[in-house]
Amino acid sequence: MTLFMGGIGLWYGKELIIMAHLVAVSIDQVLWYVDLFGWLVSGKFPIGVAKYLTWPATSFATRITSTHHLWTIPLLMYACGGIRLAAFPFSGLVIFTNVLISRWITPFTIDYSCLNNTKKEDVNTKDSTTSTTTTTTTTTTASTVNNRVTYLNVNLSHELWKDIEFDFLQIQNDNPS
């Protein structure tokens, strides 16, 4: 959303839109910098916001598109020359709206295991002793996706990433421990 709205702000020369979205993502993105630096130095993610990059289910495309965490803030800060104080209250509205919309329109996960490809086949068998042909219809089911569940959690609208182990931050979970 920040990239999209940042582009609109740049196109129409509306720096407040850019700044508000920059403030809204700054906590996550700064924590991403800390995680990446920690991983490069120690091989561990100190916070966990970028740990999803090491999940076996994370695709190469997701890893590549995740690079926006590195360049969004510097690029848009350069484009608008910093952040003004007026961006902070507007960013609160941006955060509230993004989380509500994300929670409303996106599920926590998508379970692809329910997608099956059902195919009916007619099999002809011939009895050599009686010279009769019997047609039997068989139904075969092949899973199109091998029981794959995709973890969405868009804009952290359902929980903080499962790799973030700070209990006091997990208060918004649907099922807190």
JSON list of C-alpha atoms in Angstrom, two decimals:
[
{"chain": "A", "resi": 1, "resn": "MET", "atom": "CA", "xyz": [0.00, 0.00, 0.00]},
{"chain": "A", "resi": 2, "resn": "THR", "atom": "CA", "xyz": [2.85, 2.37, 0.84]},
{"chain": "A", "resi": 3, "resn": "LEU", "atom": "CA", "xyz": [4.48, 1.84, -2.54]},
{"chain": "A", "resi": 4, "resn": "PHE", "atom": "CA", "xyz": [1.17, 2.44, -4.32]},
{"chain": "A", "resi": 5, "resn": "MET", "atom": "CA", "xyz": [0.22, 5.51, -2.28]},
{"chain": "A", "resi": 6, "resn": "GLY", "atom": "CA", "xyz": [3.80, 6.78, -2.41]},
{"chain": "A", "resi": 7, "resn": "GLY", "atom": "CA", "xyz": [3.60, 6.59, -6.19]},
{"chain": "A", "resi": 8, "resn": "ILE", "atom": "CA", "xyz": [0.32, 8.48, -6.20]},
{"chain": "A", "resi": 9, "resn": "GLY", "atom": "CA", "xyz": [1.76, 11.08, -3.84]},
{"chain": "A", "resi": 10, "resn": "LEU", "atom": "CA", "xyz": [4.79, 11.52, -6.09]},
{"chain": "A", "resi": 11, "resn": "TRP", "atom": "CA", "xyz": [2.66, 11.71, -9.25]},
{"chain": "A", "resi": 12, "resn": "TYR", "atom": "CA", "xyz": [0.35, 14.39, -7.83]},
{"chain": "A", "resi": 13, "resn": "GLY", "atom": "CA", "xyz": [2.98, 16.16, -5.71]},
{"chain": "A", "resi": 14, "resn": "LYS", "atom": "CA", "xyz": [1.19, 15.37, -2.41]},
{"chain": "A", "resi": 15, "resn": "GLU", "atom": "CA", "xyz": [4.05, 14.97, 0.03]},
{"chain": "A", "resi": 16, "resn": "LEU", "atom": "CA", "xyz": [1.78, 14.53, 3.06]},
{"chain": "A", "resi": 17, "resn": "ILE", "atom": "CA", "xyz": [0.39, 11.31, 1.55]},
{"chain": "A", "resi": 18, "resn": "ILE", "atom": "CA", "xyz": [3.93, 9.99, 1.07]},
{"chain": "A", "resi": 19, "resn": "MET", "atom": "CA", "xyz": [5.04, 11.01, 4.56]},
{"chain": "A", "resi": 20, "resn": "ALA", "atom": "CA", "xyz": [2.00, 9.54, 6.31]},
{"chain": "A", "resi": 21, "resn": "HIS", "atom": "CA", "xyz": [2.56, 6.17, 4.64]},
{"chain": "A", "resi": 22, "resn": "LEU", "atom": "CA", "xyz": [6.28, 6.32, 5.45]},
{"chain": "A", "resi": 23, "resn": "VAL", "atom": "CA", "xyz": [5.53, 6.85, 9.14]},
{"chain": "A", "resi": 24, "resn": "ALA", "atom": "CA", "xyz": [2.95, 4.05, 9.05]},
{"chain": "A", "resi": 25, "resn": "VAL", "atom": "CA", "xyz": [5.47, 1.49, 7.81]},
{"chain": "A", "resi": 26, "resn": "SER", "atom": "CA", "xyz": [8.54, 2.84, 9.56]},
{"chain": "A", "resi": 27, "resn": "ILE", "atom": "CA", "xyz": [8.30, 0.63, 12.66]},
{"chain": "A", "resi": 28, "resn": "ASP", "atom": "CA", "xyz": [8.07, -2.57, 10.63]},
{"chain": "A", "resi": 29, "resn": "GLN", "atom": "CA", "xyz": [10.72, -1.47, 8.17]},
{"chain": "A", "resi": 30, "resn": "VAL", "atom": "CA", "xyz": [13.21, -0.33, 10.81]},
{"chain": "A", "resi": 31, "resn": "LEU", "atom": "CA", "xyz": [12.73, -3.66, 12.63]},
{"chain": "A", "resi": 32, "resn": "TRP", "atom": "CA", "xyz": [13.36, -5.34, 9.28]},
{"chain": "A", "resi": 33, "resn": "TYR", "atom": "CA", "xyz": [16.71, -3.46, 9.06]},
{"chain": "A", "resi": 34, "resn": "VAL", "atom": "CA", "xyz": [17.61, -4.67, 12.57]},
{"chain": "A", "resi": 35, "resn": "ASP", "atom": "CA", "xyz": [16.65, -8.26, 11.70]},
{"chain": "A", "resi": 36, "resn": "LEU", "atom": "CA", "xyz": [18.60, -8.26, 8.44]},
{"chain": "A", "resi": 37, "resn": "PHE", "atom": "CA", "xyz": [21.68, -6.74, 10.07]},
{"chain": "A", "resi": 38, "resn": "GLY", "atom": "CA", "xyz": [21.46, -9.27, 12.93]},
{"chain": "A", "resi": 39, "resn": "TRP", "atom": "CA", "xyz": [21.16, -12.13, 10.45]},
{"chain": "A", "resi": 40, "resn": "LEU", "atom": "CA", "xyz": [24.14, -10.92, 8.41]},
{"chain": "A", "resi": 41, "resn": "VAL", "atom": "CA", "xyz": [26.29, -10.57, 11.55]},
{"chain": "A", "resi": 42, "resn": "SER", "atom": "CA", "xyz": [25.16, -13.56, 13.66]},
{"chain": "A", "resi": 43, "resn": "GLY", "atom": "CA", "xyz": [23.07, -15.77, 11.38]},
{"chain": "A", "resi": 44, "resn": "LYS", "atom": "CA", "xyz": [20.01, -15.17, 13.61]},
{"chain": "A", "resi": 45, "resn": "PHE", "atom": "CA", "xyz": [17.06, -12.82, 13.38]},
{"chain": "A", "resi": 46, "resn": "PRO", "atom": "CA", "xyz": [16.99, -10.88, 16.69]},
{"chain": "A", "resi": 47, "resn": "ILE", "atom": "CA", "xyz": [13.37, -9.72, 16.29]},
{"chain": "A", "resi": 48, "resn": "GLY", "atom": "CA", "xyz": [11.85, -12.13, 13.78]},
{"chain": "A", "resi": 49, "resn": "VAL", "atom": "CA", "xyz": [10.05, -9.81, 11.35]},
{"chain": "A", "resi": 50, "resn": "ALA", "atom": "CA", "xyz": [12.25, -10.94, 8.44]},
{"chain": "A", "resi": 51, "resn": "LYS", "atom": "CA", "xyz": [12.55, -14.59, 9.46]},
{"chain": "A", "resi": 52, "resn": "TYR", "atom": "CA", "xyz": [9.81, -15.59, 7.01]},
{"chain": "A", "resi": 53, "resn": "LEU", "atom": "CA", "xyz": [12.47, -15.29, 4.31]},
{"chain": "A", "resi": 54, "resn": "THR", "atom": "CA", "xyz": [14.00, -18.53, 5.63]},
{"chain": "A", "resi": 55, "resn": "TRP", "atom": "CA", "xyz": [10.75, -20.51, 5.78]},
{"chain": "A", "resi": 56, "resn": "PRO", "atom": "CA", "xyz": [10.89, -23.44, 3.34]},
{"chain": "A", "resi": 57, "resn": "ALA", "atom": "CA", "xyz": [7.50, -22.42, 1.89]},
{"chain": "A", "resi": 58, "resn": "THR", "atom": "CA", "xyz": [8.71, -18.89, 1.05]},
{"chain": "A", "resi": 59, "resn": "SER", "atom": "CA", "xyz": [9.04, -18.62, -2.71]},
{"chain": "A", "resi": 60, "resn": "PHE", "atom": "CA", "xyz": [11.90, -16.99, -4.57]},
{"chain": "A", "resi": 61, "resn": "ALA", "atom": "CA", "xyz": [9.46, -14.37, -5.88]},
{"chain": "A", "resi": 62, "resn": "THR", "atom": "CA", "xyz": [8.44, -13.47, -2.31]},
{"chain": "A", "resi": 63, "resn": "ARG", "atom": "CA", "xyz": [12.08, -13.14, -1.31]},
{"chain": "A", "resi": 64, "resn": "ILE", "atom": "CA", "xyz": [12.78, -10.83, -4.25]},
{"chain": "A", "resi": 65, "resn": "THR", "atom": "CA", "xyz": [9.69, -8.66, -3.76]},
{"chain": "A", "resi": 66, "resn": "SER", "atom": "CA", "xyz": [10.51, -8.37, -0.05]},
{"chain": "A", "resi": 67, "resn": "THR", "atom": "CA", "xyz": [13.49, -6.21, -0.94]},
{"chain": "A", "resi": 68, "resn": "HIS", "atom": "CA", "xyz": [11.09, -3.26, -0.88]},
{"chain": "A", "resi": 69, "resn": "HIS", "atom": "CA", "xyz": [11.67, -3.26, 2.89]},
{"chain": "A", "resi": 70, "resn": "LEU", "atom": "CA", "xyz": [15.21, -2.08, 2.19]},
{"chain": "A", "resi": 71, "resn": "TRP", "atom": "CA", "xyz": [14.62, 0.73, -0.28]},
{"chain": "A", "resi": 72, "resn": "THR", "atom": "CA", "xyz": [11.11, 2.13, 0.34]},
{"chain": "A", "resi": 73, "resn": "ILE", "atom": "CA", "xyz": [11.94, 4.46, 3.23]},
{"chain": "A", "resi": 74, "resn": "PRO", "atom": "CA", "xyz": [15.21, 5.87, 1.81]},
{"chain": "A", "resi": 75, "resn": "LEU", "atom": "CA", "xyz": [13.72, 6.39, -1.66]},
{"chain": "A", "resi": 76, "resn": "LEU", "atom": "CA", "xyz": [10.52, 8.10, -0.54]},
{"chain": "A", "resi": 77, "resn": "MET", "atom": "CA", "xyz": [12.28, 10.13, 2.18]},
{"chain": "A", "resi": 78, "resn": "TYR", "atom": "CA", "xyz": [14.65, 11.42, -0.47]},
{"chain": "A", "resi": 79, "resn": "ALA", "atom": "CA", "xyz": [11.72, 12.19, -2.78]},
{"chain": "A", "resi": 80, "resn": "CYS", "atom": "CA", "xyz": [9.87, 14.31, -0.24]},
{"chain": "A", "resi": 81, "resn": "GLY", "atom": "CA", "xyz": [12.87, 15.70, 1.66]},
{"chain": "A", "resi": 82, "resn": "GLY", "atom": "CA", "xyz": [12.06, 14.25, 5.09]},
{"chain": "A", "resi": 83, "resn": "ILE", "atom": "CA", "xyz": [8.99, 13.99, 7.28]},
{"chain": "A", "resi": 84, "resn": "ARG", "atom": "CA", "xyz": [6.89, 16.83, 8.69]},
{"chain": "A", "resi": 85, "resn": "LEU", "atom": "CA", "xyz": [5.05, 16.62, 12.00]},
{"chain": "A", "resi": 86, "resn": "ALA", "atom": "CA", "xyz": [1.66, 16.77, 10.22]},
{"chain": "A", "resi": 87, "resn": "ALA", "atom": "CA", "xyz": [2.33, 13.29, 8.81]},
{"chain": "A", "resi": 88, "resn": "PHE", "atom": "CA", "xyz": [2.07, 11.59, 12.23]},
{"chain": "A", "resi": 89, "resn": "PRO", "atom": "CA", "xyz": [-1.66, 12.01, 12.91]},
{"chain": "A", "resi": 90, "resn": "PHE", "atom": "CA", "xyz": [-2.45, 11.18, 9.29]},
{"chain": "A", "resi": 91, "resn": "SER", "atom": "CA", "xyz": [-0.33, 8.03, 9.59]},
{"chain": "A", "resi": 92, "resn": "GLY", "atom": "CA", "xyz": [-2.53, 6.88, 12.50]},
{"chain": "A", "resi": 93, "resn": "LEU", "atom": "CA", "xyz": [-5.51, 7.02, 10.16]},
{"chain": "A", "resi": 94, "resn": "VAL", "atom": "CA", "xyz": [-3.52, 5.16, 7.49]},
{"chain": "A", "resi": 95, "resn": "ILE", "atom": "CA", "xyz": [-2.58, 2.37, 9.93]},
{"chain": "A", "resi": 96, "resn": "PHE", "atom": "CA", "xyz": [-6.10, 2.03, 11.30]},
{"chain": "A", "resi": 97, "resn": "THR", "atom": "CA", "xyz": [-7.62, 1.90, 7.81]},
{"chain": "A", "resi": 98, "resn": "ASN", "atom": "CA", "xyz": [-5.05, -0.54, 6.40]},
{"chain": "A", "resi": 99, "resn": "VAL", "atom": "CA", "xyz": [-5.40, -2.99, 9.28]},
{"chain": "A", "resi": 100, "resn": "LEU", "atom": "CA", "xyz": [-9.21, -2.88, 9.21]},
{"chain": "A", "resi": 101, "resn": "ILE", "atom": "CA", "xyz": [-9.40, -3.38, 5.46]},
{"chain": "A", "resi": 102, "resn": "SER", "atom": "CA", "xyz": [-6.77, -6.12, 5.51]},
{"chain": "A", "resi": 103, "resn": "ARG", "atom": "CA", "xyz": [-8.53, -7.93, 8.33]},
{"chain": "A", "resi": 104, "resn": "TRP", "atom": "CA", "xyz": [-11.86, -7.62, 6.53]},
{"chain": "A", "resi": 105, "resn": "ILE", "atom": "CA", "xyz": [-10.86, -8.72, 3.01]},
{"chain": "A", "resi": 106, "resn": "THR", "atom": "CA", "xyz": [-8.02, -11.19, 3.58]},
{"chain": "A", "resi": 107, "resn": "PRO", "atom": "CA", "xyz": [-8.10, -14.45, 5.49]},
{"chain": "A", "resi": 108, "resn": "PHE", "atom": "CA", "xyz": [-5.37, -15.43, 7.93]},
{"chain": "A", "resi": 109, "resn": "THR", "atom": "CA", "xyz": [-4.41, -18.40, 5.74]},
{"chain": "A", "resi": 110, "resn": "ILE", "atom": "CA", "xyz": [-5.55, -20.02, 2.51]},
{"chain": "A", "resi": 111, "resn": "ASP", "atom": "CA", "xyz": [-5.81, -23.80, 2.55]},
{"chain": "A", "resi": 112, "resn": "TYR", "atom": "CA", "xyz": [-5.33, -25.14, -0.96]},
{"chain": "A", "resi": 113, "resn": "SER", "atom": "CA", "xyz": [-5.77, -28.78, 0.08]},
{"chain": "A", "resi": 114, "resn": "CYS", "atom": "CA", "xyz": [-9.51, -28.56, -0.60]},
{"chain": "A", "resi": 115, "resn": "LEU", "atom": "CA", "xyz": [-8.86, -27.93, -4.29]},
{"chain": "A", "resi": 116, "resn": "ASN", "atom": "CA", "xyz": [-9.09, -31.23, -6.07]},
{"chain": "A", "resi": 117, "resn": "ASN", "atom": "CA", "xyz": [-9.18, -32.19, -9.70]},
{"chain": "A", "resi": 118, "resn": "THR", "atom": "CA", "xyz": [-11.89, -34.83, -10.14]},
{"chain": "A", "resi": 119, "resn": "LYS", "atom": "CA", "xyz": [-11.87, -36.75, -13.39]},
{"chain": "A", "resi": 120, "resn": "LYS", "atom": "CA", "xyz": [-14.29, -39.37, -14.63]},
{"chain": "A", "resi": 121, "resn": "GLU", "atom": "CA", "xyz": [-13.07, -42.08, -16.95]},
{"chain": "A", "resi": 122, "resn": "ASP", "atom": "CA", "xyz": [-14.92, -44.79, -18.81]},
{"chain": "A", "resi": 123, "resn": "VAL", "atom": "CA", "xyz": [-13.02, -48.05, -18.79]},
{"chain": "A", "resi": 124, "resn": "ASN", "atom": "CA", "xyz": [-14.01, -50.73, -21.28]},
{"chain": "A", "resi": 125, "resn": "THR", "atom": "CA", "xyz": [-13.30, -54.32, -20.36]},
{"chain": "A", "resi": 126, "resn": "LYS", "atom": "CA", "xyz": [-13.97, -57.26, -22.66]},
{"chain": "A", "resi": 127, "resn": "ASP", "atom": "CA", "xyz": [-14.68, -60.73, -21.36]},
{"chain": "A", "resi": 128, "resn": "SER", "atom": "CA", "xyz": [-12.95, -63.14, -23.76]},
{"chain": "A", "resi": 129, "resn": "THR", "atom": "CA", "xyz": [-15.12, -66.13, -22.80]},
{"chain": "A", "resi": 130, "resn": "THR", "atom": "CA", "xyz": [-18.51, -64.50, -23.45]},
{"chain": "A", "resi": 131, "resn": "SER", "atom": "CA", "xyz": [-17.44, -61.80, -25.95]},
{"chain": "A", "resi": 132, "resn": "THR", "atom": "CA", "xyz": [-19.30, -59.09, -23.99]},
{"chain": "A", "resi": 133, "resn": "THR", "atom": "CA", "xyz": [-17.96, -55.65, -23.30]},
{"chain": "A", "resi": 134, "resn": "THR", "atom": "CA", "xyz": [-18.57, -53.98, -19.96]},
{"chain": "A", "resi": 135, "resn": "THR", "atom": "CA", "xyz": [-18.17, -50.22, -19.48]},
{"chain": "A", "resi": 136, "resn": "THR", "atom": "CA", "xyz": [-17.32, -49.05, -15.99]},
{"chain": "A", "resi": 137, "resn": "THR", "atom": "CA", "xyz": [-17.11, -45.39, -14.96]},
{"chain": "A", "resi": 138, "resn": "THR", "atom": "CA", "xyz": [-14.41, -44.65, -12.41]},
{"chain": "A", "resi": 139, "resn": "THR", "atom": "CA", "xyz": [-13.75, -41.38, -10.63]},
{"chain": "A", "resi": 140, "resn": "THR", "atom": "CA", "xyz": [-10.21, -40.42, -9.75]},
{"chain": "A", "resi": 141, "resn": "THR", "atom": "CA", "xyz": [-9.22, -37.47, -7.64]},
{"chain": "A", "resi": 142, "resn": "ALA", "atom": "CA", "xyz": [-5.80, -35.87, -7.84]},
{"chain": "A", "resi": 143, "resn": "SER", "atom": "CA", "xyz": [-4.83, -33.00, -5.59]},
{"chain": "A", "resi": 144, "resn": "THR", "atom": "CA", "xyz": [-3.81, -29.97, -7.65]},
{"chain": "A", "resi": 145, "resn": "VAL", "atom": "CA", "xyz": [-1.81, -28.53, -4.79]},
{"chain": "A", "resi": 146, "resn": "ASN", "atom": "CA", "xyz": [-0.19, -30.87, -2.30]},
{"chain": "A", "resi": 147, "resn": "ASN", "atom": "CA", "xyz": [-2.01, -29.88, 0.93]},
{"chain": "A", "resi": 148, "resn": "ARG", "atom": "CA", "xyz": [-0.45, -26.42, 0.86]},
{"chain": "A", "resi": 149, "resn": "VAL", "atom": "CA", "xyz": [-1.51, -23.73, 3.32]},
{"chain": "A", "resi": 150, "resn": "THR", "atom": "CA", "xyz": [-0.42, -20.16, 2.57]},
{"chain": "A", "resi": 151, "resn": "TYR", "atom": "CA", "xyz": [0.04, -17.86, 5.55]},
{"chain": "A", "resi": 152, "resn": "LEU", "atom": "CA", "xyz": [-1.22, -14.41, 4.57]},
{"chain": "A", "resi": 153, "resn": "ASN", "atom": "CA", "xyz": [-1.57, -12.17, 7.63]},
{"chain": "A", "resi": 154, "resn": "VAL", "atom": "CA", "xyz": [-1.59, -9.07, 5.41]},
{"chain": "A", "resi": 155, "resn": "ASN", "atom": "CA", "xyz": [-0.51, -5.89, 7.24]},
{"chain": "A", "resi": 156, "resn": "LEU", "atom": "CA", "xyz": [-0.26, -7.95, 10.44]},
{"chain": "A", "resi": 157, "resn": "SER", "atom": "CA", "xyz": [-4.02, -7.66, 10.69]},
{"chain": "A", "resi": 158, "resn": "HIS", "atom": "CA", "xyz": [-4.44, -11.05, 12.38]},
{"chain": "A", "resi": 159, "resn": "GLU", "atom": "CA", "xyz": [-1.31, -11.29, 14.52]},
{"chain": "A", "resi": 160, "resn": "LEU", "atom": "CA", "xyz": [2.30, -10.28, 14.65]},
{"chain": "A", "resi": 161, "resn": "TRP", "atom": "CA", "xyz": [4.48, -12.64, 12.62]},
{"chain": "A", "resi": 162, "resn": "LYS", "atom": "CA", "xyz": [4.65, -16.00, 14.33]},
{"chain": "A", "resi": 163, "resn": "ASP", "atom": "CA", "xyz": [8.45, -15.68, 14.58]},
{"chain": "A", "resi": 164, "resn": "ILE", "atom": "CA", "xyz": [8.25, -12.62, 16.84]},
{"chain": "A", "resi": 165, "resn": "GLU", "atom": "CA", "xyz": [8.66, -14.07, 20.31]},
{"chain": "A", "resi": 166, "resn": "PHE", "atom": "CA", "xyz": [7.93, -11.03, 22.47]},
{"chain": "A", "resi": 167, "resn": "ASP", "atom": "CA", "xyz": [4.84, -12.09, 24.46]},
{"chain": "A", "resi": 168, "resn": "PHE", "atom": "CA", "xyz": [3.77, -8.56, 25.35]},
{"chain": "A", "resi": 169, "resn": "LEU", "atom": "CA", "xyz": [3.44, -7.76, 21.63]},
{"chain": "A", "resi": 170, "resn": "GLN", "atom": "CA", "xyz": [1.22, -10.77, 20.92]},
{"chain": "A", "resi": 171, "resn": "ILE", "atom": "CA", "xyz": [-1.83, -9.24, 22.65]},
{"chain": "A", "resi": 172, "resn": "GLN", "atom": "CA", "xyz": [-3.81, -8.75, 19.41]},
{"chain": "A", "resi": 173, "resn": "ASN", "atom": "CA", "xyz": [-3.67, -12.45, 18.44]},
{"chain": "A", "resi": 174, "resn": "ASP", "atom": "CA", "xyz": [-6.96, -14.20, 17.87]},
{"chain": "A", "resi": 175, "resn": "ASN", "atom": "CA", "xyz": [-5.90, -16.83, 20.39]},
{"chain": "A", "resi": 176, "resn": "PRO", "atom": "CA", "xyz": [-3.31, -15.26, 22.73]},
{"chain": "A", "resi": 177, "resn": "SER", "atom": "CA", "xyz": [-1.52, -17.55, 25.17]}
]
